[in-house]
Coordinates of C-alpha atoms in Angstrom, one line a residue:
Chain A
M1 CA 28.1 23.1 57.9
I2 CA 25.5 23.8 54.6
D3 CA 28.0 26.3 53.8
I4 CA 31.4 24.2 52.6
F5 CA 29.5 22.1 50.4
G6 CA 27.5 25.0 49.5
I7 CA 30.8 27.0 48.6
T8 CA 32.2 23.5 47.2
A9 CA 29.3 23.3 44.6
L10 CA 30.1 27.1 43.5
L11 CA 34.4 25.9 42.9
V12 CA 33.8 23.0 41.2
I13 CA 31.2 25.1 38.8
L14 CA 34.3 27.4 38.6
I15 CA 36.2 24.3 37.2
A16 CA 34.2 23.4 35.4
F17 CA 34.3 26.8 32.9
G18 CA 38.1 26.0 32.3
A19 CA 37.3 22.6 31.3
L20 CA 34.3 24.9 28.5
V21 CA 37.5 26.5 27.6
R22 CA 38.7 23.2 26.0
L23 CA 35.7 22.4 24.7
V24 CA 35.4 25.7 23.4
I25 CA 39.1 26.3 21.6
G26 CA 40.2 22.6 21.9
P27 CA 41.7 21.8 18.0
T28 CA 40.2 18.6 17.0
V29 CA 36.7 16.4 17.6
P30 CA 37.7 14.0 20.2
D31 CA 39.5 16.6 22.1
R32 CA 35.4 18.7 22.8
V33 CA 34.4 15.1 23.5
V34 CA 36.7 14.8 26.4
A35 CA 35.8 18.3 27.6
V36 CA 32.5 17.7 27.3
D37 CA 32.4 14.3 29.3
T38 CA 34.7 15.6 32.3
I39 CA 32.4 18.6 31.9
N40 CA 29.0 15.7 32.6
T41 CA 31.1 14.6 35.8
L42 CA 31.9 17.3 37.7
T43 CA 27.6 18.3 36.7
V44 CA 26.8 15.0 38.5
A45 CA 29.2 16.3 41.2
V46 CA 27.5 19.9 41.7
M47 CA 23.8 18.0 41.5
I48 CA 24.3 16.3 44.9
L49 CA 26.3 18.5 46.1
L50 CA 23.1 21.0 45.5
G51 CA 20.6 18.5 46.6
V52 CA 22.4 18.7 49.6
V53 CA 22.7 22.7 49.9
Y54 CA 18.9 22.9 49.2
Q55 CA 17.5 19.6 51.3
Q56 CA 16.7 18.6 48.3
Y57 CA 17.6 15.2 48.3
I58 CA 15.5 14.3 44.7
F59 CA 18.5 15.7 43.2
I60 CA 20.7 12.8 43.8
D61 CA 18.5 10.8 41.9
V62 CA 17.8 13.3 39.2
A63 CA 21.8 13.2 39.3
I64 CA 22.0 8.8 39.6
V65 CA 20.4 9.0 35.7
Y66 CA 22.1 11.8 34.3
A67 CA 25.5 10.0 35.0
L68 CA 23.6 7.4 32.5
L69 CA 22.5 9.6 30.4
S70 CA 26.1 11.4 29.7
F71 CA 27.8 7.9 29.6
I72 CA 25.2 6.8 26.7
S73 CA 25.4 10.5 24.4
T74 CA 29.4 10.0 24.7
L75 CA 28.9 6.5 23.7
Y76 CA 26.9 7.2 20.7
V77 CA 29.2 10.5 20.1
A78 CA 32.5 8.0 20.0
K79 CA 30.7 6.2 17.6
Y80 CA 30.3 8.6 14.8
I81 CA 33.5 9.8 15.3
G82 CA 35.1 6.8 15.0
G83 CA 32.9 6.0 11.9
E84 CA 30.5 2.5 12.2
L85 CA 27.4 4.4 13.1
Chain B
M1 CA 33.2 17.1 65.3
I2 CA 35.6 14.5 64.0
A3 CA 32.9 14.4 61.8
D4 CA 33.2 18.1 60.9
T5 CA 36.7 18.2 60.3
L6 CA 36.3 14.6 57.8
I7 CA 33.6 16.8 55.5
L8 CA 36.6 19.3 54.8
I9 CA 38.7 17.1 54.3
F10 CA 36.8 15.1 51.8
L11 CA 35.7 18.2 50.2
A12 CA 39.5 19.7 49.8
I13 CA 41.0 16.9 48.4
G14 CA 37.7 16.1 45.6
L15 CA 38.5 19.6 44.9
V16 CA 42.6 20.1 44.3
F17 CA 41.7 16.6 42.1
N18 CA 39.4 18.1 39.8
A19 CA 41.4 21.0 39.4
L20 CA 44.1 18.8 38.6
G21 CA 42.2 17.3 36.1
V22 CA 40.8 20.4 34.7
I23 CA 44.2 21.7 35.3
G24 CA 46.1 18.6 32.6
L25 CA 43.3 19.3 30.1
L26 CA 44.0 22.8 29.6
R27 CA 47.7 22.2 29.8
F28 CA 48.3 18.4 28.0
P29 CA 49.0 18.1 24.1
D30 CA 47.1 15.9 22.4
V31 CA 43.2 14.3 22.7
Y32 CA 45.1 11.2 24.5
T33 CA 46.8 12.3 27.4
R34 CA 44.6 15.1 28.0
L35 CA 42.3 11.6 28.8
H36 CA 45.1 10.5 31.0
A37 CA 44.4 13.8 33.0
S38 CA 40.0 14.3 32.9
T39 CA 39.4 10.7 33.6
K40 CA 41.4 9.7 36.4
A41 CA 42.0 13.1 39.2
T42 CA 37.8 13.7 38.1
T43 CA 36.7 10.5 38.9
F44 CA 38.4 9.9 41.7
G45 CA 37.8 13.6 42.8
S46 CA 34.1 13.0 42.9
I47 CA 34.6 10.0 44.9
F48 CA 36.3 12.2 47.3
L49 CA 33.0 14.5 47.0
F50 CA 30.6 12.4 47.4
L51 CA 32.1 10.6 49.9
G52 CA 32.2 14.2 52.0
V53 CA 28.4 14.3 51.2
V54 CA 28.2 9.7 52.9
V55 CA 29.9 11.1 55.6
F56 CA 27.7 14.3 56.4
A57 CA 24.9 12.3 55.7
I58 CA 25.7 9.7 57.9
S59 CA 26.4 12.3 60.8
Q60 CA 22.7 13.2 60.8
Y61 CA 21.1 9.9 60.5
L62 CA 23.3 9.0 63.6
G63 CA 22.1 12.6 65.7
T64 CA 18.3 12.7 64.1
S65 CA 17.4 8.8 63.0
D66 CA 15.8 10.2 60.5
S67 CA 15.2 7.3 58.1
Q68 CA 15.6 9.9 55.0
Y69 CA 19.6 10.1 55.2
L70 CA 19.9 6.4 55.3
M71 CA 18.4 7.0 51.0
V72 CA 20.7 9.7 50.5
I73 CA 23.3 6.9 51.7
T74 CA 22.5 4.8 49.5
H75 CA 21.3 7.1 46.3
T76 CA 24.5 8.6 46.6
I77 CA 27.1 5.2 47.0
I78 CA 25.3 3.9 43.5
A79 CA 26.1 7.4 41.1
M80 CA 29.5 6.7 43.1
F81 CA 29.8 3.2 41.2
A82 CA 27.9 4.7 38.4
L83 CA 30.2 7.5 38.0
A84 CA 33.7 5.5 38.0
I85 CA 32.2 2.5 35.7
T86 CA 31.1 5.0 33.1
N87 CA 33.5 7.4 33.1
A88 CA 36.0 4.8 32.5
A89 CA 34.4 3.3 30.0
G90 CA 33.7 6.3 28.5
S91 CA 37.3 7.3 28.3
H92 CA 38.6 4.0 26.8
A93 CA 35.2 4.5 23.8
I94 CA 36.6 8.1 23.2
A95 CA 40.0 7.3 23.1
R96 CA 39.2 4.5 20.2
A97 CA 37.4 6.3 18.4
A98 CA 40.0 9.0 18.6
H99 CA 42.3 6.5 16.7
R100 CA 39.8 5.6 14.4
N101 CA 39.2 8.7 13.2
G102 CA 43.4 9.7 12.7
Q103 CA 43.8 11.5 16.0
K104 CA 48.5 10.2 16.3
P105 CA 49.4 10.5 19.8
Q106 CA 52.0 13.2 19.9
Q107 CA 56.2 13.2 20.7
A108 CA 55.3 9.1 20.8
V109 CA 58.3 7.4 21.2
V110 CA 55.8 4.9 19.8
D111 CA 52.5 3.5 18.2
K112 CA 52.3 -0.6 18.0
L113 CA 48.3 -0.4 17.3
A114 CA 49.2 2.5 13.9
E115 CA 52.0 -0.5 13.3
A116 CA 49.7 -3.4 13.8
G117 CA 46.8 -1.5 11.5
L118 CA 43.6 -3.0 13.2
Chain C
M1 CA 15.7 -20.7 34.0
I2 CA 18.0 -19.6 35.5
P3 CA 18.3 -16.3 33.6
F4 CA 14.9 -15.7 34.2
F5 CA 15.5 -16.2 38.7
V6 CA 19.5 -14.2 38.1
T7 CA 17.5 -11.4 36.4
A8 CA 14.3 -11.1 38.8
F9 CA 16.7 -11.5 42.4
V10 CA 19.4 -8.9 40.8
A11 CA 15.8 -6.4 40.5
F12 CA 14.7 -7.2 43.2
L13 CA 17.4 -6.1 45.3
F14 CA 18.6 -3.1 42.9
Y15 CA 14.6 -1.8 44.0
L16 CA 15.6 -2.7 47.3
V17 CA 18.4 -0.7 47.5
L18 CA 16.5 2.3 45.5
V19 CA 14.1 3.2 48.2
V20 CA 16.1 2.1 51.8
G21 CA 14.6 4.0 54.6
S22 CA 10.3 4.0 53.6
G23 CA 9.4 1.9 56.6
S24 CA 9.2 -0.6 59.3
V25 CA 10.1 -3.3 58.1
L26 CA 14.3 -3.9 59.3
F27 CA 13.9 -0.2 56.2
W28 CA 11.6 -1.2 54.0
S29 CA 7.4 -1.1 54.3
T30 CA 5.1 -3.7 52.6
E31 CA 4.6 -2.0 49.5
E32 CA 7.6 -1.1 48.7
I33 CA 8.2 -5.0 49.3
T34 CA 5.7 -6.1 46.6
A35 CA 6.3 -3.8 44.9
G36 CA 9.5 -4.8 44.2
V37 CA 8.7 -8.2 44.0
I38 CA 6.2 -7.8 41.1
I39 CA 8.6 -5.3 39.1
G40 CA 11.0 -7.9 40.0
L41 CA 9.2 -10.8 37.8
V42 CA 8.3 -8.3 35.5
T43 CA 11.9 -7.2 34.8
G44 CA 13.2 -10.6 34.9
I45 CA 10.2 -12.1 32.3
L46 CA 11.5 -8.8 29.8
C47 CA 15.0 -9.0 30.1
R48 CA 15.8 -12.2 30.8
K49 CA 17.7 -12.4 27.4
I50 CA 19.7 -9.4 27.2
F51 CA 21.0 -9.1 31.3
C52 CA 21.8 -13.3 30.4
K53 CA 23.5 -13.2 26.7
S54 CA 26.1 -16.3 27.2
E55 CA 25.5 -19.6 29.5
D56 CA 28.0 -19.9 31.3
Y57 CA 27.0 -19.3 34.8
R58 CA 30.2 -19.2 37.3
M59 CA 29.5 -15.7 38.5
L60 CA 27.0 -17.1 40.4
N61 CA 29.3 -17.7 43.0
P62 CA 29.3 -16.5 45.9
V63 CA 32.6 -16.6 46.3
R64 CA 34.0 -14.3 43.0
L65 CA 31.6 -12.0 44.3
I66 CA 33.0 -11.9 47.4
Q67 CA 36.2 -11.1 45.9
I68 CA 34.9 -8.2 43.6
I69 CA 34.5 -7.4 46.6
F70 CA 37.8 -7.4 48.5
Y71 CA 39.6 -6.2 45.1
L72 CA 38.3 -3.0 45.3
C73 CA 38.4 -2.2 48.3
G74 CA 42.3 -3.1 48.9
P75 CA 44.6 -3.5 45.2
F76 CA 42.2 -1.3 42.9
L77 CA 42.2 1.8 45.5
V78 CA 45.4 1.3 46.5
E79 CA 46.3 1.0 42.6
L80 CA 44.0 4.4 42.4
T81 CA 45.2 6.2 45.6
K82 CA 49.2 5.5 43.0
A83 CA 47.2 6.6 40.0
N84 CA 46.5 10.2 41.1
F85 CA 49.3 10.7 42.2
D86 CA 51.1 10.6 39.7
V87 CA 48.4 12.2 36.4
A88 CA 49.0 15.1 39.6
Y89 CA 52.8 14.7 39.5
R90 CA 52.4 14.6 35.3
V91 CA 50.3 17.8 34.7
I92 CA 52.5 19.8 37.1
T93 CA 55.7 18.8 36.1
G94 CA 54.7 18.9 32.3
R95 CA 57.6 15.5 32.3
I96 CA 55.6 12.6 30.0
R97 CA 57.0 10.3 27.4
P98 CA 53.7 9.1 25.7
G99 CA 53.3 5.7 22.9
I100 CA 50.8 3.2 22.6
I101 CA 51.9 -0.9 23.2
R102 CA 50.8 -3.6 23.2
L103 CA 49.9 -5.8 25.8
R104 CA 49.1 -9.3 26.7
S105 CA 46.8 -9.5 28.7
G106 CA 46.3 -13.8 29.1
M107 CA 42.7 -13.2 29.9
K108 CA 40.1 -15.7 27.6
S109 CA 36.6 -14.7 29.3
P110 CA 35.0 -11.3 27.8
L111 CA 34.4 -10.1 31.2
A112 CA 37.9 -10.7 32.5
M113 CA 39.0 -8.8 29.8
T114 CA 36.3 -5.9 30.5
M115 CA 37.8 -5.8 34.7
L116 CA 41.3 -5.8 32.7
A117 CA 40.4 -2.7 30.8
H118 CA 38.7 -0.7 33.3
S119 CA 41.8 -1.8 36.0
I120 CA 44.4 -0.6 32.9
T121 CA 42.1 3.2 32.4
L122 CA 41.9 3.4 35.5
T123 CA 45.5 2.6 37.1
P124 CA 48.8 4.4 37.0
G125 CA 49.5 6.2 33.7
T126 CA 47.4 3.6 31.0
L127 CA 44.9 4.2 29.2
S128 CA 43.4 1.3 26.9
V129 CA 42.6 1.5 23.4
D130 CA 41.6 -0.7 21.2
V131 CA 41.1 -4.9 21.7
D132 CA 43.2 -7.7 19.4
E133 CA 40.1 -10.2 19.5
K134 CA 42.1 -12.7 18.2
T135 CA 45.1 -13.1 20.1
H136 CA 43.4 -11.4 23.5
D137 CA 45.7 -8.0 23.0
L138 CA 44.8 -5.1 24.6
F139 CA 46.7 -1.9 22.8
I140 CA 47.3 0.3 25.7
H141 CA 48.8 4.5 25.5
V142 CA 51.4 4.8 28.5
I143 CA 51.4 8.6 29.5
H144 CA 55.1 8.2 30.3
L145 CA 57.7 5.2 28.8
D146 CA 60.4 4.0 30.7
E147 CA 63.0 4.2 28.0
G148 CA 63.8 1.5 26.0
V149 CA 60.3 -0.6 26.9
E150 CA 59.5 1.6 22.8
K151 CA 61.7 -1.2 21.6
K152 CA 59.9 -4.8 22.7
E153 CA 57.8 -6.1 20.9
A154 CA 54.9 -6.6 23.3
L155 CA 54.7 -6.5 27.3
E156 CA 53.1 -9.2 30.0
A157 CA 50.2 -7.4 31.8
K158 CA 51.5 -7.0 35.3
E159 CA 54.1 -5.0 33.7
V160 CA 52.0 -2.1 33.9
F161 CA 50.7 -2.5 37.7
S162 CA 53.3 -1.0 40.2
Y163 CA 52.3 -2.5 43.7
M164 CA 49.8 -5.0 43.2
D165 CA 49.4 -8.5 41.2
I166 CA 45.7 -7.5 40.1
P167 CA 45.9 -9.3 36.5
K168 CA 46.1 -12.9 39.3
W169 CA 43.0 -11.2 40.9
I170 CA 41.1 -10.8 37.9
R171 CA 42.4 -14.1 37.2
R172 CA 40.9 -15.9 40.2
I173 CA 37.3 -13.4 40.1
A174 CA 36.6 -13.9 36.6
E175 CA 38.0 -17.7 35.0

């Protein structure tokens, strides 16, 4: 059963590379911010899956903190490109 | 046995929707439509991946009654809510900033916000 | 006094949720409960002005809090599922006709506006972009506008949702 979570984590990482393509080519700055936001969401999912795979449930706490911190960084970058900072 | 099938279904749904979100991110023409794809699809997909973990933890807890699985369940649900709320708010912030930055919605038939001039 | 108690109680509950499964009193150990009480009191003293800014305490009504849970499990989940199949269809076929339109929300309180904007972002084909602070109107980006909608001055809030009357729920919860 654990193997399935490992395979899923691997596939989610592969999907995240697709978002990395948009991060590299994306013509404008907001496009890149969207790509980073997507990668952050997928990273949280991968952390929780890996926590189950390695039986290290502290990863899930790390994932919660990572989700909140990535939200704050997204907000600040959005404020910056919107010219409100 | 039921738990295994349920986990497989949840993980498959999550993977499909995450993949669709990223395909939409690569395929759509401008930043707003990309936000549509990435926000909705990856939030929904990640919720299903988390539900797979929750079902796994519940089945383990019922099997072994080890209290660390209880912690896994609650923490995963907290992460789910944190992700759903922060994704919506973050996409709202990015859309507003993109419009203030002067990004025009491409192929758009109407732009009431530019007409209002806020 | 009410802000202090509310903040302390919410912090205490959140601590208990985070350390569930630590001992034998129900699910918690005595040490963790003591630590939770102390942390809740300290949080209440330090953060009461940050978390409870307004003087409006109607969200303390338990009926409204229970209604939030029903709202999340019922209408919101239906619309979220439909939104994702809608996005999947648009991604696969690429058939889009986007535009930014004005939406009359009809909400007064900030909490109701926030809930409506979040619901709009996670429901079919719409994404909230900006808000008009004076008239409480929302500007939303729609991924597929029907023919003729762009001629209208503004839409009513319930026209963007498909099955459920989401604005009625939000008005019942938060106004």
